[in-house]
Coordinates of C-alpha atoms in Angstrom, one line a residue:
M11 CA 0.0 47.4 15.4
D12 CA 0.3 45.3 12.0
C13 CA -1.3 42.2 13.6
N14 CA -0.5 40.4 10.4
I15 CA 3.2 41.0 10.7
N16 CA 3.4 40.3 14.1
N17 CA 2.4 37.1 13.9
E18 CA 4.2 36.2 10.9
Q19 CA 6.9 37.0 12.8
I20 CA 6.2 35.6 15.7
I21 CA 5.5 32.5 13.6
L22 CA 9.3 32.4 12.0
H23 CA 11.0 33.3 15.0
H24 CA 9.4 30.3 16.6
I25 CA 10.2 28.1 13.6
K26 CA 13.2 29.5 13.5
K27 CA 14.1 28.7 17.1
N28 CA 12.7 25.1 17.2
K29 CA 13.5 23.9 13.4
C30 CA 14.5 20.1 12.6
N31 CA 17.3 19.5 11.6
F32 CA 15.5 18.7 7.8
P33 CA 18.2 19.0 4.8
N34 CA 18.3 21.0 2.4
K35 CA 17.3 18.7 -0.6
M36 CA 14.6 16.3 0.0
P37 CA 13.1 14.7 -3.1
S38 CA 9.7 16.4 -4.1
L39 CA 6.0 15.1 -3.3
S40 CA 4.3 15.7 -5.6
K41 CA 7.1 14.5 -8.1
T42 CA 6.7 11.1 -5.8
H43 CA 3.5 11.0 -6.6
E44 CA 3.7 12.3 -10.5
F45 CA 6.2 8.9 -10.3
I46 CA 3.1 6.6 -9.1
D47 CA 0.9 7.8 -11.8
D48 CA 3.0 8.1 -14.9
I49 CA 4.2 3.8 -13.8
F50 CA 0.8 2.8 -13.7
S51 CA -0.1 4.2 -16.4
F52 CA 2.8 3.1 -17.6
L53 CA 1.9 -0.5 -17.2
F54 CA -1.9 -0.3 -18.3
P55 CA -2.4 2.5 -20.8
V56 CA -5.8 1.5 -21.3
I57 CA -5.8 4.5 -18.1
K58 CA -5.4 7.2 -20.5
G59 CA -7.2 4.8 -23.2
T60 CA -4.5 4.8 -25.8
E61 CA -2.5 2.0 -26.5
M62 CA 1.8 2.5 -27.4
D63 CA 3.5 1.1 -29.9
Q64 CA 7.5 -0.1 -29.5
L65 CA 8.4 2.9 -29.8
E66 CA 6.2 5.3 -27.9
G67 CA 7.0 2.4 -25.0
E68 CA 10.7 2.8 -25.1
V69 CA 10.5 6.5 -25.4
E70 CA 7.6 6.5 -22.4
L71 CA 10.0 3.8 -20.2
S72 CA 13.1 6.4 -21.1
K73 CA 11.4 9.3 -19.0
L74 CA 10.7 7.0 -15.9
Q75 CA 13.9 6.2 -15.9
G76 CA 14.8 9.8 -15.9
K77 CA 12.4 11.0 -13.5
M78 CA 13.5 7.8 -10.9
T79 CA 17.0 9.1 -11.1
E80 CA 15.3 13.2 -10.5
L81 CA 13.6 11.4 -7.1
L82 CA 16.9 9.8 -6.4
L83 CA 19.0 12.5 -6.9
P84 CA 18.5 14.3 -2.8
M85 CA 19.0 11.4 -1.4
R86 CA 22.3 10.8 -1.8
D87 CA 24.2 13.1 0.3
H88 CA 22.0 11.5 2.7
F89 CA 22.0 8.0 2.5
K90 CA 24.3 5.4 1.0
L91 CA 23.1 5.0 -2.4
D92 CA 24.1 3.4 -5.5
I93 CA 21.7 4.9 -7.6
K94 CA 22.6 3.5 -11.2
Q95 CA 22.3 0.7 -9.5
V96 CA 18.7 1.3 -7.7
C97 CA 17.3 2.5 -10.6
C98 CA 18.6 -0.9 -12.9
A99 CA 17.3 -3.2 -10.2
F100 CA 14.1 -1.8 -10.3
F101 CA 13.5 -1.9 -13.8
E102 CA 14.5 -5.4 -14.4
D103 CA 12.8 -6.0 -11.6
L104 CA 9.2 -4.5 -13.7
P105 CA 8.4 -7.7 -16.7
E106 CA 8.1 -9.9 -13.0
I107 CA 6.2 -7.1 -11.2
Y108 CA 3.8 -6.6 -14.4
I109 CA 3.2 -10.3 -13.9
R110 CA 2.1 -10.1 -10.5
L111 CA -0.2 -7.4 -11.4
I112 CA -2.3 -9.2 -14.0
D113 CA -3.1 -12.8 -11.5
D114 CA -3.5 -10.1 -8.9
A115 CA -6.6 -8.2 -11.0
K116 CA -7.1 -11.5 -12.5
A117 CA -8.0 -12.9 -8.6
I118 CA -10.0 -9.8 -7.7
L119 CA -11.9 -11.0 -10.9
E120 CA -12.2 -14.2 -10.2
G121 CA -12.9 -13.2 -6.4
D122 CA -15.6 -10.4 -6.7
P123 CA -19.5 -11.6 -8.5
A124 CA -19.3 -7.5 -9.3
A125 CA -16.1 -7.3 -12.0
Y126 CA -16.9 -7.8 -15.4
S127 CA -13.5 -7.5 -16.8
I128 CA -9.5 -6.9 -16.3
E129 CA -10.2 -3.8 -17.6
E130 CA -12.7 -3.0 -15.3
I131 CA -10.6 -3.6 -12.1
V132 CA -7.8 -1.9 -13.3
L133 CA -10.0 1.8 -14.7
G134 CA -11.7 1.6 -11.6
Y135 CA -11.3 -0.6 -8.2
P136 CA -9.0 1.1 -5.6
G137 CA -8.2 -2.0 -4.4
F138 CA -5.6 -2.4 -7.7
F139 CA -4.1 0.3 -7.2
A140 CA -3.3 0.1 -3.6
I141 CA -1.5 -3.1 -5.0
V142 CA -0.2 -2.3 -7.8
V143 CA 2.0 1.1 -5.6
H144 CA 2.7 -1.6 -2.8
R145 CA 4.6 -3.5 -5.2
I146 CA 6.4 -1.0 -7.1
A147 CA 7.3 0.5 -3.2
N148 CA 8.4 -2.9 -1.9
Q149 CA 10.4 -3.1 -4.2
L150 CA 12.2 -0.1 -3.8
Y151 CA 11.8 -0.6 0.2
K152 CA 14.1 -4.3 0.3
Q153 CA 17.0 -2.5 -1.8
E154 CA 17.0 0.3 1.3
V155 CA 15.7 2.9 -0.3
P156 CA 14.7 5.9 2.4
L157 CA 11.7 7.6 2.3
I158 CA 10.5 7.6 -0.5
P159 CA 8.9 3.9 -0.8
R160 CA 6.8 5.4 2.7
L161 CA 5.5 8.0 0.3
F162 CA 4.5 5.9 -2.8
S163 CA 2.2 4.5 -0.5
E164 CA 1.1 7.2 1.7
Y165 CA 0.2 8.2 -2.0
A166 CA -2.2 4.7 -2.3
H167 CA -3.2 6.0 1.0
S168 CA -4.5 9.4 0.3
K169 CA -6.4 7.6 -2.4
T170 CA -8.0 4.5 -1.4
G171 CA -8.2 4.9 1.8
I172 CA -6.1 1.4 1.7
D173 CA -2.8 1.8 4.3
I174 CA -0.2 -0.7 2.7
H175 CA 3.6 -0.5 4.5
P176 CA 6.1 -0.6 2.3
G177 CA 7.6 -3.4 4.3
A178 CA 4.9 -5.8 4.4
T179 CA 5.7 -9.3 2.5
I180 CA 2.6 -10.4 0.3
G181 CA 2.2 -12.8 -1.8
D182 CA 0.9 -13.5 -5.6
Y183 CA -3.1 -13.9 -6.4
F184 CA -4.0 -11.5 -4.1
C185 CA -7.5 -10.1 -3.9
I186 CA -8.5 -6.5 -1.9
D187 CA -12.2 -6.2 -1.8
H188 CA -13.5 -2.9 -1.2
G189 CA -10.9 -1.9 0.4
T190 CA -12.1 1.2 3.0
G191 CA -10.1 1.1 6.1
V192 CA -7.4 -1.8 5.2
V193 CA -4.7 -1.5 7.0
I194 CA -0.8 -3.7 6.8
G195 CA 1.8 -3.7 9.0
E196 CA 5.8 -3.7 8.1
T197 CA 6.2 -6.9 8.5
T198 CA 3.4 -8.5 8.0
V199 CA 4.2 -12.0 5.5
I200 CA 0.8 -12.7 3.7
G201 CA 1.1 -15.7 1.3
N202 CA -0.7 -16.4 -1.6
N203 CA -4.4 -15.9 -2.9
V204 CA -5.4 -14.7 0.1
K205 CA -8.4 -12.0 -0.3
V206 CA -8.9 -9.5 2.2
Y207 CA -12.2 -7.1 2.7
Q208 CA -12.6 -3.3 3.8
G209 CA -11.8 -2.7 7.8
V210 CA -9.3 -5.2 7.9
T211 CA -6.6 -4.4 10.2
L212 CA -3.2 -7.0 10.0
G213 CA -1.9 -4.7 12.7
A214 CA 0.7 -5.0 15.7
L215 CA -0.2 -5.3 19.3
S216 CA 2.4 -3.2 21.1
V217 CA 3.3 -0.2 19.1
E218 CA 6.7 0.5 21.7
K219 CA 9.9 1.9 19.6
K220 CA 11.7 -0.7 21.2
F221 CA 10.2 -3.3 19.3
A222 CA 11.1 -1.4 15.5
K223 CA 13.4 -4.5 15.0
S224 CA 11.2 -7.0 15.5
K225 CA 8.2 -9.3 14.1
R226 CA 5.5 -7.2 15.2
H227 CA 2.6 -8.2 13.0
P228 CA 0.8 -11.6 11.8
T229 CA 2.2 -13.7 9.5
I230 CA -1.2 -15.0 7.2
E231 CA -0.9 -18.3 5.0
D232 CA -1.7 -19.2 1.5
N233 CA -6.2 -19.5 0.7
V234 CA -7.2 -17.6 3.2
V235 CA -10.6 -14.8 3.4
I236 CA -10.5 -12.3 6.1
Y237 CA -14.1 -10.0 6.0
A238 CA -14.8 -6.6 6.6
G239 CA -14.2 -5.1 10.4
S240 CA -11.3 -8.3 10.9
T241 CA -8.4 -7.2 13.1
I242 CA -5.5 -9.6 13.6
L243 CA -2.3 -8.9 15.5
G244 CA 1.3 -10.0 16.7
G245 CA 3.8 -10.9 15.0
K246 CA 3.6 -14.5 16.7
T247 CA -0.2 -14.5 14.9
I248 CA -0.1 -17.2 12.3
V249 CA -3.5 -18.4 10.4
G250 CA -3.1 -21.4 9.0
H251 CA -3.8 -21.6 5.4
D252 CA -7.5 -22.2 3.6
T253 CA -8.2 -20.6 6.6
I254 CA -11.6 -18.4 7.1
I255 CA -11.6 -15.4 9.7
G256 CA -15.9 -14.3 9.4
G257 CA -16.1 -10.7 9.8
N258 CA -15.7 -7.8 12.9
V259 CA -13.2 -10.6 14.8
W260 CA -10.1 -10.1 17.3
L261 CA -7.8 -11.7 17.5
T262 CA -4.4 -12.2 19.1
D263 CA -3.8 -15.6 18.9
S264 CA -2.6 -18.3 16.3
V265 CA -4.8 -20.3 13.9
E266 CA -4.6 -23.8 12.5
P267 CA -5.0 -24.6 9.1
Y268 CA -8.5 -25.2 7.9
S269 CA -10.1 -23.0 10.4
I270 CA -13.5 -21.3 10.8
V271 CA -13.0 -18.2 13.0
Y272 CA -16.6 -16.2 13.8
H273 CA -17.8 -13.7 16.0
K274 CA -21.2 -14.7 17.7
S275 CA -23.1 -11.4 17.8
E276 CA -27.5 -12.0 19.0
V277 CA -28.9 -10.0 17.0
K278 CA -32.8 -9.6 17.8
V279 CA -35.8 -8.3 15.8
R280 CA -38.9 -7.6 16.7
K281 CA -42.1 -6.2 14.9
N282 CA -42.4 -2.2 14.7
E283 CA -46.0 -1.7 15.9
T284 CA -46.4 1.3 15.0
S285 CA -44.9 1.6 11.4
Q286 CA -45.1 4.5 10.2
F287 CA -45.4 4.4 6.9

């Protein structure tokens, strides 16, 4: 008996028997990734180490418009989607998105003593890449484009370790420092000039499906700093403006403006009498 053939027949039988009713056409995952990489290098040509003149910029913009149309086309049979309207709105908003991204880069530059230039941030900071993708995905999310914003966000997640749901509302001058392990949920609202460090979670108290349409994630007001490893949960939780949240804080209650919230732990140091060195 040929085991390989037998196993293949079994697998195909189970796929046919238990298959989900996926539509015949869906957006290409590889093309969603390609679009993000292309628009990132269009907005920031330093990625390719070159500058674009006006004619080259117009050509690249036209290509991007075609690629977005190609991404959206498979969706039109399954969702009420005016592809032309979505594309026009996106590219009309792109200059404003770019201005906000420059402000985000400035916030990282001002907030990180180890950063020396905008170029360094664009080329080498995963937090900035995650913010770029979020602002692009969020624009489509607000237009109620299905699936594609989430695919964009998960691409950034896979590259940076930073998981920002495309539905999250994030203000200006946003800074993610280091970034690994940051999670920002769908109904999170973040104000202006907010800085978060690695391992921060802005999540929900409950993950029950019946709460899907409710405000499940916290609100972070302006000028807040959240240090590494802190978890802030709940749709009714509000962190007041100009507050500092220390590392490893677990927070499910609202905090007044100008607060300092910290986790107190006891660390003991004793002399090692039997040094190995």
